[in-house]
PDB file of C-alpha atoms in Angstrom:
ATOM      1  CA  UNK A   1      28.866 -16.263 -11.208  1.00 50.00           C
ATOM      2  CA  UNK A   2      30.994 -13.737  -9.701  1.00 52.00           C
ATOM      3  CA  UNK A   3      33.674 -14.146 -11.893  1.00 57.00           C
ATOM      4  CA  UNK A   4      31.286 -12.220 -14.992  1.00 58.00           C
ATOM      5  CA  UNK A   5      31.165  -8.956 -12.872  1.00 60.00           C
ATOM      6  CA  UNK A   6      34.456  -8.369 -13.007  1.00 65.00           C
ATOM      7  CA  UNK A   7      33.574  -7.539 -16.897  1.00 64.00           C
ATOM      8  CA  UNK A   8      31.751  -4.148 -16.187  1.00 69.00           C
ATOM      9  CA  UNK A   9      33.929  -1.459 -16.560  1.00 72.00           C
ATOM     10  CA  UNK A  10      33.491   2.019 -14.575  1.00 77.00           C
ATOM     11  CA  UNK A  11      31.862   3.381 -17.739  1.00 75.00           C
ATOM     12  CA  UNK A  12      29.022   1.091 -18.059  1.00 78.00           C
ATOM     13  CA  UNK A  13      28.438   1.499 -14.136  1.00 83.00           C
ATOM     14  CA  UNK A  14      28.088   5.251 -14.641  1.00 84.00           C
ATOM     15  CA  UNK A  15      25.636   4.692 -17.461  1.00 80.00           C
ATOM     16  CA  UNK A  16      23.999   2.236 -15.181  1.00 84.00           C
ATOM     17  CA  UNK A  17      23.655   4.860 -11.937  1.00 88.00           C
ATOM     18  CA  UNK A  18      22.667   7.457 -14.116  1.00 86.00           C
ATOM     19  CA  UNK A  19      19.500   5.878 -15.745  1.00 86.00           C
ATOM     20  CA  UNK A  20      18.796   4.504 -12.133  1.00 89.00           C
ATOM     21  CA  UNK A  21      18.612   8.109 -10.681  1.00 89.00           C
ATOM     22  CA  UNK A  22      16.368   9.428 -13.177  1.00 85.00           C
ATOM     23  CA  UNK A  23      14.264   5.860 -12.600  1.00 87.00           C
ATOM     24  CA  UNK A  24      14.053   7.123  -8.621  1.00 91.00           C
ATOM     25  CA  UNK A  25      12.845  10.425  -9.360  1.00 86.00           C
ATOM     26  CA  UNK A  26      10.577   9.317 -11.957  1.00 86.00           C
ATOM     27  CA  UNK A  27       9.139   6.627  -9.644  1.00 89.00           C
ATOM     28  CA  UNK A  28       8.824   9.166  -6.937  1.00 89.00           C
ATOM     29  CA  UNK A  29       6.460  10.793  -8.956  1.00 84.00           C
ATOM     30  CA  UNK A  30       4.489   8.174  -9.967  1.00 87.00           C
ATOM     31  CA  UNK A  31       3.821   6.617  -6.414  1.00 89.00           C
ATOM     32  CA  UNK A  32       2.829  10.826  -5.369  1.00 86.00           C
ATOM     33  CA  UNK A  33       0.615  10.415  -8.248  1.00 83.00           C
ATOM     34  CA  UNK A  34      -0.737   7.745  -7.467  1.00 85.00           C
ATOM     35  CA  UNK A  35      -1.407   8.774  -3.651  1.00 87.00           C
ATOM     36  CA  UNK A  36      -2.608  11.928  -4.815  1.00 82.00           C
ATOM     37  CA  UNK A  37      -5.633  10.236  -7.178  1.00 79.00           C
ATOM     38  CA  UNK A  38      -6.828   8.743  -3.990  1.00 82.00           C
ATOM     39  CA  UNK A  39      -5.518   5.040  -4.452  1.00 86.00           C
ATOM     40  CA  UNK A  40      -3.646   4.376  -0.538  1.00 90.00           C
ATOM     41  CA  UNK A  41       0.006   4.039  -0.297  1.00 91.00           C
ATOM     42  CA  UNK A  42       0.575   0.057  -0.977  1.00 93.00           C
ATOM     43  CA  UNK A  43      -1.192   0.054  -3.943  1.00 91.00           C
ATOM     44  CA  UNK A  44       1.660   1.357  -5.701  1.00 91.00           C
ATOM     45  CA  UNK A  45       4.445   0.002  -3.557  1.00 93.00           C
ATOM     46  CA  UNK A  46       2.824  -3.489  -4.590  1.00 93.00           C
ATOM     47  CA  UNK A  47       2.173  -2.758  -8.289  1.00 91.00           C
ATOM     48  CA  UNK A  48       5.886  -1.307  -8.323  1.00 92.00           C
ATOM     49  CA  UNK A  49       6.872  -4.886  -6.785  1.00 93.00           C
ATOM     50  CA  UNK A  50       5.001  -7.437  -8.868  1.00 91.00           C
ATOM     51  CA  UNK A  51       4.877  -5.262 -12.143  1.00 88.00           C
ATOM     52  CA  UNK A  52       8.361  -3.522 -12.614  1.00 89.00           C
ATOM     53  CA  UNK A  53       7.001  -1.544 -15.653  1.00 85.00           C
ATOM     54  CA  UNK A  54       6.740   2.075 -14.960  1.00 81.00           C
ATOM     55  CA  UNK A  55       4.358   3.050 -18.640  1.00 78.00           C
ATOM     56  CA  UNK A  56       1.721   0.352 -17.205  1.00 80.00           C
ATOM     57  CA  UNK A  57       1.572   1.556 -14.366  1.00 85.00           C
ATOM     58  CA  UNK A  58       1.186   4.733 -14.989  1.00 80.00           C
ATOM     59  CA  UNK A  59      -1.464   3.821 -17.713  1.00 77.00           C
ATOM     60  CA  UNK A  60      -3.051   1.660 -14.710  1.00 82.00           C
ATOM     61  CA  UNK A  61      -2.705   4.472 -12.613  1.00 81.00           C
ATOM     62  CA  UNK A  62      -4.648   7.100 -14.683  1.00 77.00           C
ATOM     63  CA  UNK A  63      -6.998   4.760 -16.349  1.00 75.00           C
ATOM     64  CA  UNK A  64      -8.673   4.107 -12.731  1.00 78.00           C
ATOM     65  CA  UNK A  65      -8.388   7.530 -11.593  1.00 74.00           C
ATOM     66  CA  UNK A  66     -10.299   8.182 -14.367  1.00 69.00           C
ATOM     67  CA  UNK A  67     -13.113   5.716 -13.899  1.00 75.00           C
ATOM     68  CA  UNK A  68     -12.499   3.735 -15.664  1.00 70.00           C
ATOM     69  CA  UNK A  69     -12.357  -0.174 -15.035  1.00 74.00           C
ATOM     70  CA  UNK A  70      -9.496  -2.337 -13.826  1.00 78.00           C
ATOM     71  CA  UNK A  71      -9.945  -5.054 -16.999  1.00 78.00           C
ATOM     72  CA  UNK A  72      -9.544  -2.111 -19.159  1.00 74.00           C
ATOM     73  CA  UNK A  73      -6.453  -0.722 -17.035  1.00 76.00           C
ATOM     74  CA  UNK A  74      -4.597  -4.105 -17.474  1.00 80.00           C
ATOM     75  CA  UNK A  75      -5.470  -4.847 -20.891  1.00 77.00           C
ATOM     76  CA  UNK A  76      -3.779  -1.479 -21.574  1.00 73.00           C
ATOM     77  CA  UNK A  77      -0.500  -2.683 -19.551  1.00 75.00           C
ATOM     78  CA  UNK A  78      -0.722  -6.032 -21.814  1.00 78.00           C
ATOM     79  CA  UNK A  79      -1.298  -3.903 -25.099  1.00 74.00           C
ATOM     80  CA  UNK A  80       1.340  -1.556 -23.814  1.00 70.00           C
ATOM     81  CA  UNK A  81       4.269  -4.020 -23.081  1.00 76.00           C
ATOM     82  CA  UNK A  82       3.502  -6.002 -26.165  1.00 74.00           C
ATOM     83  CA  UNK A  83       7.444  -5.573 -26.865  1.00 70.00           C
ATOM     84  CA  UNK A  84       8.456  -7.353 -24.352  1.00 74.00           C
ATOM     85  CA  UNK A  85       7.834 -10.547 -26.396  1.00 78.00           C
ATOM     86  CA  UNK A  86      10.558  -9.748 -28.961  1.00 76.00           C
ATOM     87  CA  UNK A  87      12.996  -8.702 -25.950  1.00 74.00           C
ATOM     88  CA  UNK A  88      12.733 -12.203 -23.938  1.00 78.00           C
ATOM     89  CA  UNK A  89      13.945 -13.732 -27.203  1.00 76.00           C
ATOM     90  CA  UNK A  90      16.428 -11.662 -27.326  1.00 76.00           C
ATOM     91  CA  UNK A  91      17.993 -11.720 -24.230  1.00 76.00           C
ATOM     92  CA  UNK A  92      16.720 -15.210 -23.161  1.00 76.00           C
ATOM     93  CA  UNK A  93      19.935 -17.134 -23.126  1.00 77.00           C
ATOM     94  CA  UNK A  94      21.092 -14.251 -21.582  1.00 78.00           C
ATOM     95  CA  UNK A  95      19.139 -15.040 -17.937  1.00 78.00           C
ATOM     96  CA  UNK A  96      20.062 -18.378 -17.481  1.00 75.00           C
ATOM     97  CA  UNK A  97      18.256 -21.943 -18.008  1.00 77.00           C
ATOM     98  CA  UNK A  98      17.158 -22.780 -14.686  1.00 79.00           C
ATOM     99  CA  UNK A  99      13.508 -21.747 -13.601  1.00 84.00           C
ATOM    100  CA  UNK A 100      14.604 -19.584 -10.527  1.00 84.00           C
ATOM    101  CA  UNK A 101      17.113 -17.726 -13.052  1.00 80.00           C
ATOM    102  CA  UNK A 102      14.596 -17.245 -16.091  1.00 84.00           C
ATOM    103  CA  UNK A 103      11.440 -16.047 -13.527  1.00 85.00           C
ATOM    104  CA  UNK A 104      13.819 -13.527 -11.819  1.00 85.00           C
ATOM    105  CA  UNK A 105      15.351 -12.251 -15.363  1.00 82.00           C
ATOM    106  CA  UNK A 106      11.934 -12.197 -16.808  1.00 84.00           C
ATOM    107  CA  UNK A 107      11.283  -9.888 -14.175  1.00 86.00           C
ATOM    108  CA  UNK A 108      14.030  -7.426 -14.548  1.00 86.00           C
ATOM    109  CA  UNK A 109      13.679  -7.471 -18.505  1.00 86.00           C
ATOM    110  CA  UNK A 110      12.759  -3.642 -19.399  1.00 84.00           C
ATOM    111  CA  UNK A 111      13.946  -1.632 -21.901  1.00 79.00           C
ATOM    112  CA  UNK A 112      16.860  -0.591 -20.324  1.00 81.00           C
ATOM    113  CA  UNK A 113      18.409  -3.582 -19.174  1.00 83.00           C
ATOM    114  CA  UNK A 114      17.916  -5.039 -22.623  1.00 82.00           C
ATOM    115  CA  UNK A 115      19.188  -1.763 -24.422  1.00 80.00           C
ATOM    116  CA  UNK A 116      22.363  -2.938 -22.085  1.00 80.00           C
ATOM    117  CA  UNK A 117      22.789  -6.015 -22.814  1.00 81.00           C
ATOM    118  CA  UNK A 118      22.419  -5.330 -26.624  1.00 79.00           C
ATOM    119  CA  UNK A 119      25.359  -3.270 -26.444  1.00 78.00           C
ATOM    120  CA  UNK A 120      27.940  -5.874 -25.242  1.00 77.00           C
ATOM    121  CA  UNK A 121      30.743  -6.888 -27.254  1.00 77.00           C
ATOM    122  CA  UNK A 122      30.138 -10.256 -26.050  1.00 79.00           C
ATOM    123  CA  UNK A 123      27.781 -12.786 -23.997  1.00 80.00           C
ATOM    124  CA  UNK A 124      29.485 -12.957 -20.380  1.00 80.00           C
ATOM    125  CA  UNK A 125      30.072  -9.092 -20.186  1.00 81.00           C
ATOM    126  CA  UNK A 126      26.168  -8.734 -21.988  1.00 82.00           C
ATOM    127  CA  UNK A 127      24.923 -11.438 -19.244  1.00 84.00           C
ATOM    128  CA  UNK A 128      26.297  -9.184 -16.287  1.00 84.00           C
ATOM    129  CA  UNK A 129      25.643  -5.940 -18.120  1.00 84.00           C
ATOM    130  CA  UNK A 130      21.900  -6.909 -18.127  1.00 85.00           C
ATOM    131  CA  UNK A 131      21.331  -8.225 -13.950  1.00 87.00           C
ATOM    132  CA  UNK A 132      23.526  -4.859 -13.003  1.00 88.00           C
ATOM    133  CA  UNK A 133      21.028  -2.456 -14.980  1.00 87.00           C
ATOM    134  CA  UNK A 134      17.908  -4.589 -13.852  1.00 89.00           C
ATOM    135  CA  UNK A 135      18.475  -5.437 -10.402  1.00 91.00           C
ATOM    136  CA  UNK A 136      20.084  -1.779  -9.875  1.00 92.00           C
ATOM    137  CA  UNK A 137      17.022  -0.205 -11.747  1.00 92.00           C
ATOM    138  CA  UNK A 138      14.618  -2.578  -9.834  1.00 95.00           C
ATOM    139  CA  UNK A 139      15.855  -1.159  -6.654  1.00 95.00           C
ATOM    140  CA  UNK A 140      16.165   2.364  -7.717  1.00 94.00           C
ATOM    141  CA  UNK A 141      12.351   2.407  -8.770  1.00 94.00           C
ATOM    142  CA  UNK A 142      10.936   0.968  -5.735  1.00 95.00           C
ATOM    143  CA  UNK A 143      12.522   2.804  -3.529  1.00 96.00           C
ATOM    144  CA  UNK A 144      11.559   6.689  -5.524  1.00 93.00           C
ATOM    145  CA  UNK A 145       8.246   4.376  -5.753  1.00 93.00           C
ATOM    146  CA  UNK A 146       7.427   4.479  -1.873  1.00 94.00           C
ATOM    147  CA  UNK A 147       9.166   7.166  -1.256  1.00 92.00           C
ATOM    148  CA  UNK A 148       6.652   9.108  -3.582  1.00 89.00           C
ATOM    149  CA  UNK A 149       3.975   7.769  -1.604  1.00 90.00           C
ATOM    150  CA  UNK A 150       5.092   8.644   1.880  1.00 91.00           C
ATOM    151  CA  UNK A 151       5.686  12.447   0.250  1.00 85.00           C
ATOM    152  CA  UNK A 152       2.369  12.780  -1.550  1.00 81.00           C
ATOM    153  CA  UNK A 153       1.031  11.656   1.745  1.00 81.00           C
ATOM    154  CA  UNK A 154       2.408  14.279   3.691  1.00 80.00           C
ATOM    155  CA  UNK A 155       1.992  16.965   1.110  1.00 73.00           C
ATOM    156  CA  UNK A 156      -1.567  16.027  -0.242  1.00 63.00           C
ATOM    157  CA  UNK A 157      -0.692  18.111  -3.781  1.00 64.00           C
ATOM    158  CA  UNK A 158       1.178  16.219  -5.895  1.00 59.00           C
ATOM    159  CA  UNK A 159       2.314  19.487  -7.929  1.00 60.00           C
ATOM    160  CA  UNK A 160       3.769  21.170  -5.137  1.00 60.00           C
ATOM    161  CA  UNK A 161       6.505  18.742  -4.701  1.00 57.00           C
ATOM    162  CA  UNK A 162       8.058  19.392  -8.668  1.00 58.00           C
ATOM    163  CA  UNK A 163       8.609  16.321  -9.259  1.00 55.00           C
ATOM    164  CA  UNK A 164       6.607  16.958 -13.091  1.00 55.00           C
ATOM    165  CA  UNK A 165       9.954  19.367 -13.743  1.00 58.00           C
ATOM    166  CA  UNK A 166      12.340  16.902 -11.613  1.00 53.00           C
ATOM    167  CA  UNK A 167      12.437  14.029 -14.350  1.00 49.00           C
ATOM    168  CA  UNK A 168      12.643  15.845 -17.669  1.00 56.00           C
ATOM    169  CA  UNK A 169      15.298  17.739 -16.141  1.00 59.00           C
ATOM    170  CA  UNK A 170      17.115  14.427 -15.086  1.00 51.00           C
ATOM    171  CA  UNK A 171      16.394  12.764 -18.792  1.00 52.00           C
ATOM    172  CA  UNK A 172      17.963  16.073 -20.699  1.00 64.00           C
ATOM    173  CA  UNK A 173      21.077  15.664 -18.206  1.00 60.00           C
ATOM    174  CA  UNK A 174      21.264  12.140 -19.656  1.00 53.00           C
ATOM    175  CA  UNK A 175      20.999  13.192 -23.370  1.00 62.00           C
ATOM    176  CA  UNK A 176      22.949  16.086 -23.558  1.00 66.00           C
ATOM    177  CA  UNK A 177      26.309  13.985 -24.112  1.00 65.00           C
ATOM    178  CA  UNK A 178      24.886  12.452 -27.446  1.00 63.00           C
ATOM    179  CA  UNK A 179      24.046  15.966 -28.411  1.00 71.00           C
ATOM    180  CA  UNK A 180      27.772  16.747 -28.845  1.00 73.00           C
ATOM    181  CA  UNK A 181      27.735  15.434 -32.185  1.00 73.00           C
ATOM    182  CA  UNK A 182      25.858  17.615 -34.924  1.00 73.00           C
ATOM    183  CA  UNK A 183      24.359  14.112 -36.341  1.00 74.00           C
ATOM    184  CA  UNK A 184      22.341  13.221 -33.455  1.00 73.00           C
ATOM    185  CA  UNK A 185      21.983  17.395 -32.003  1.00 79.00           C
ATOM    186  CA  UNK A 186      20.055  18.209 -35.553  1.00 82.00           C
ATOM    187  CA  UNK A 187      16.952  15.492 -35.596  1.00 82.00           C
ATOM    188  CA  UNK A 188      17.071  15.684 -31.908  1.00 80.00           C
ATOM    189  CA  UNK A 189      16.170  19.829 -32.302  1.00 84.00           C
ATOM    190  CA  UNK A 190      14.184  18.358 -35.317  1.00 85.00           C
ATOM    191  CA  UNK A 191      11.840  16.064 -32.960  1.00 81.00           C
ATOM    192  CA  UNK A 192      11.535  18.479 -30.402  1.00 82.00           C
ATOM    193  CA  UNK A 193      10.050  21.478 -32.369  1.00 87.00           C
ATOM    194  CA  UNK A 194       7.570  19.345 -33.970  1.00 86.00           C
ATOM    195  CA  UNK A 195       6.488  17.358 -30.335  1.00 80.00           C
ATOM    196  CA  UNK A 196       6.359  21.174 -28.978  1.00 85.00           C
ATOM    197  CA  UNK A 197       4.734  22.448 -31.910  1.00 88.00           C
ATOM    198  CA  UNK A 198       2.203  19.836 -31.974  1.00 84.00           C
ATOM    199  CA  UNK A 199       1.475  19.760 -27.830  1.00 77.00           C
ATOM    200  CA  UNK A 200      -1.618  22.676 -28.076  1.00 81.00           C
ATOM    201  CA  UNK A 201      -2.957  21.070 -30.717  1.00 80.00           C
ATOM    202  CA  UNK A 202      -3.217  16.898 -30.514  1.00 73.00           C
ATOM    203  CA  UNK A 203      -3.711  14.824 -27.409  1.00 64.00           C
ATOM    204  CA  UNK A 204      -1.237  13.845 -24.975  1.00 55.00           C
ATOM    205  CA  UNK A 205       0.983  11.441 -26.083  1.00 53.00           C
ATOM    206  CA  UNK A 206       0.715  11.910 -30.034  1.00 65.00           C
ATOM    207  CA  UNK A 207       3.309  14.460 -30.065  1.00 70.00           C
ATOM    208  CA  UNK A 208       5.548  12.857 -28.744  1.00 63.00           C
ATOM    209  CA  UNK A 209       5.059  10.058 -31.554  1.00 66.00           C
ATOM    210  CA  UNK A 210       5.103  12.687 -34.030  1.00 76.00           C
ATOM    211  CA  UNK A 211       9.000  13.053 -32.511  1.00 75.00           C
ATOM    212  CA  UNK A 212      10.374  10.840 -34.266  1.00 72.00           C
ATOM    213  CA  UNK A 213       9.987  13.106 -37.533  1.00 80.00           C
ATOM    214  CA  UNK A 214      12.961  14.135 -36.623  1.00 77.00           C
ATOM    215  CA  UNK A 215      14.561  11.122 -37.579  1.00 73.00           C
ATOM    216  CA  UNK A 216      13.828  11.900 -40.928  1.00 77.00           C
ATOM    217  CA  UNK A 217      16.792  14.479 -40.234  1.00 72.00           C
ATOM    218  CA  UNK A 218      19.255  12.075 -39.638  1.00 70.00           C
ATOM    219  CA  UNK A 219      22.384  12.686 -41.970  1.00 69.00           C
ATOM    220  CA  UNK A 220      22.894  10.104 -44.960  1.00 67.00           C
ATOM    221  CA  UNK A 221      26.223   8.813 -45.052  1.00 63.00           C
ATOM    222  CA  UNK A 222      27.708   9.746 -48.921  1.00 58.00           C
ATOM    223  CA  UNK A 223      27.888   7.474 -51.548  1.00 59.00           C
ATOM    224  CA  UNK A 224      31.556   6.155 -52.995  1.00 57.00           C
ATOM    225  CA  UNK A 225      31.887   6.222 -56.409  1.00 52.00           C
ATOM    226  CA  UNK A 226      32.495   2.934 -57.780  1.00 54.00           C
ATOM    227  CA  UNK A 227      35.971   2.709 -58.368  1.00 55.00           C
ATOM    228  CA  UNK A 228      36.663   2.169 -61.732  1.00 51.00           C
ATOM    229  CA  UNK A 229      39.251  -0.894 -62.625  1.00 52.00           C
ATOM    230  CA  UNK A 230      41.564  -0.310 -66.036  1.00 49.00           C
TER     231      UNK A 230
END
């Protein structure tokens, strides 16, 4: 088993500790959140322990700070993680075939650790490329989960600590390197003017949907002409 670590390179690792920083901060404001909307601290310290999937538990999160009931909070999660399904085939031989190996990597399979994976040139350097980002990511999130909570204890307001400007800050620092390159800079500008355009207008969430016009900006490579044979 340790032999398949020494296939990660330093450049995967930085891609790795990058996405795991913005995962702390980002959990760090979900578990002041989630202290702030009344729920106490080990609410979300468990959730972030037995769930490990940061969009249901925000939806869980607001759903019950709204009123609402917990059925409909975790049939959202369900509905929400849907994709998950196509991911475990995926990456399923990818965790190992003993029980132990299959319920751990079941529980580190997120969108990032599969996205890493994905992009290995082969299975032992995928297999190691996907424990790294989960466990790594696992870790990262808990701990910007409780440390959240102790902060949004202490502070009481949730907004006063930043941490709404903290994590888009930290996810533009990760996608400004792609933007180097005028094919993926002009839908990216694309997506963004329509998802800022559309933000006074629609509720939360659509614009961001409506983002991915910007795709339809994405350069077409140019047709050869056939070549003709004499």
């Amino acid at each position: 088993m340790r032999s398949i670590w020494r296939t990660l390179d330093a450049e995967l690792w930085r891609g790795v500790l990058a996405i795991a920083a913005a995962a702390a901060v980002n959990g760090a404001s979900f578990g002041a959140i989630s202290v702030a909307s009344g729920l106490p601290m080990w609410v979300p310290v468990a959730m972030s322990l037995l769930v490990f999937a940061g969009g249901s538990q925000y939806l869980a999160v607001g759903v019950t700070a709204a009123g609402g009931s917990p059925v409909a909070a975790v049939l959202g999660g369900l509905l929400l993680n849907a994709r998950h399904l196509p991911f475990g085939l995926a990456v399923g031989e990818l965790v190992g075939r003993g029980w132990a190996a299959r319920l751990l990597g079941s529980h580190l399979l997120i969108d990032e650790s599969v996205a890493f994976a994905m992009a290995q040139r082969d299975a032992v350097r995928a297999r190691a490329a996907y424990w790294a980002c989960g466990a790594t990511l696992f870790v990262a999130w808990n701990l910007g989960v409780l440390g959240g909570a102790v902060a949004g204890q202490l502070v009481g307001d949730a907004d006063a600590l930043g941490l709404d400007a903290v994590f888009p800050a930290a996810m533009l620092a990760l996608v400004l390197p792609a933007l180097k390159d005028a094919s993926a800079r002009i839908p990216a500008l694309v997506g963004a003017a329509v998802a800022l355009a559309a933000t006074p207008f629609l509720p939360t969430g659509v614009p961001i949907l409506l983002a991915l016009l910007g795709l339809l900006a994405v350069p077409r490579p140019a047709r050869k002409a056939p070549e003709v044979v004499a």
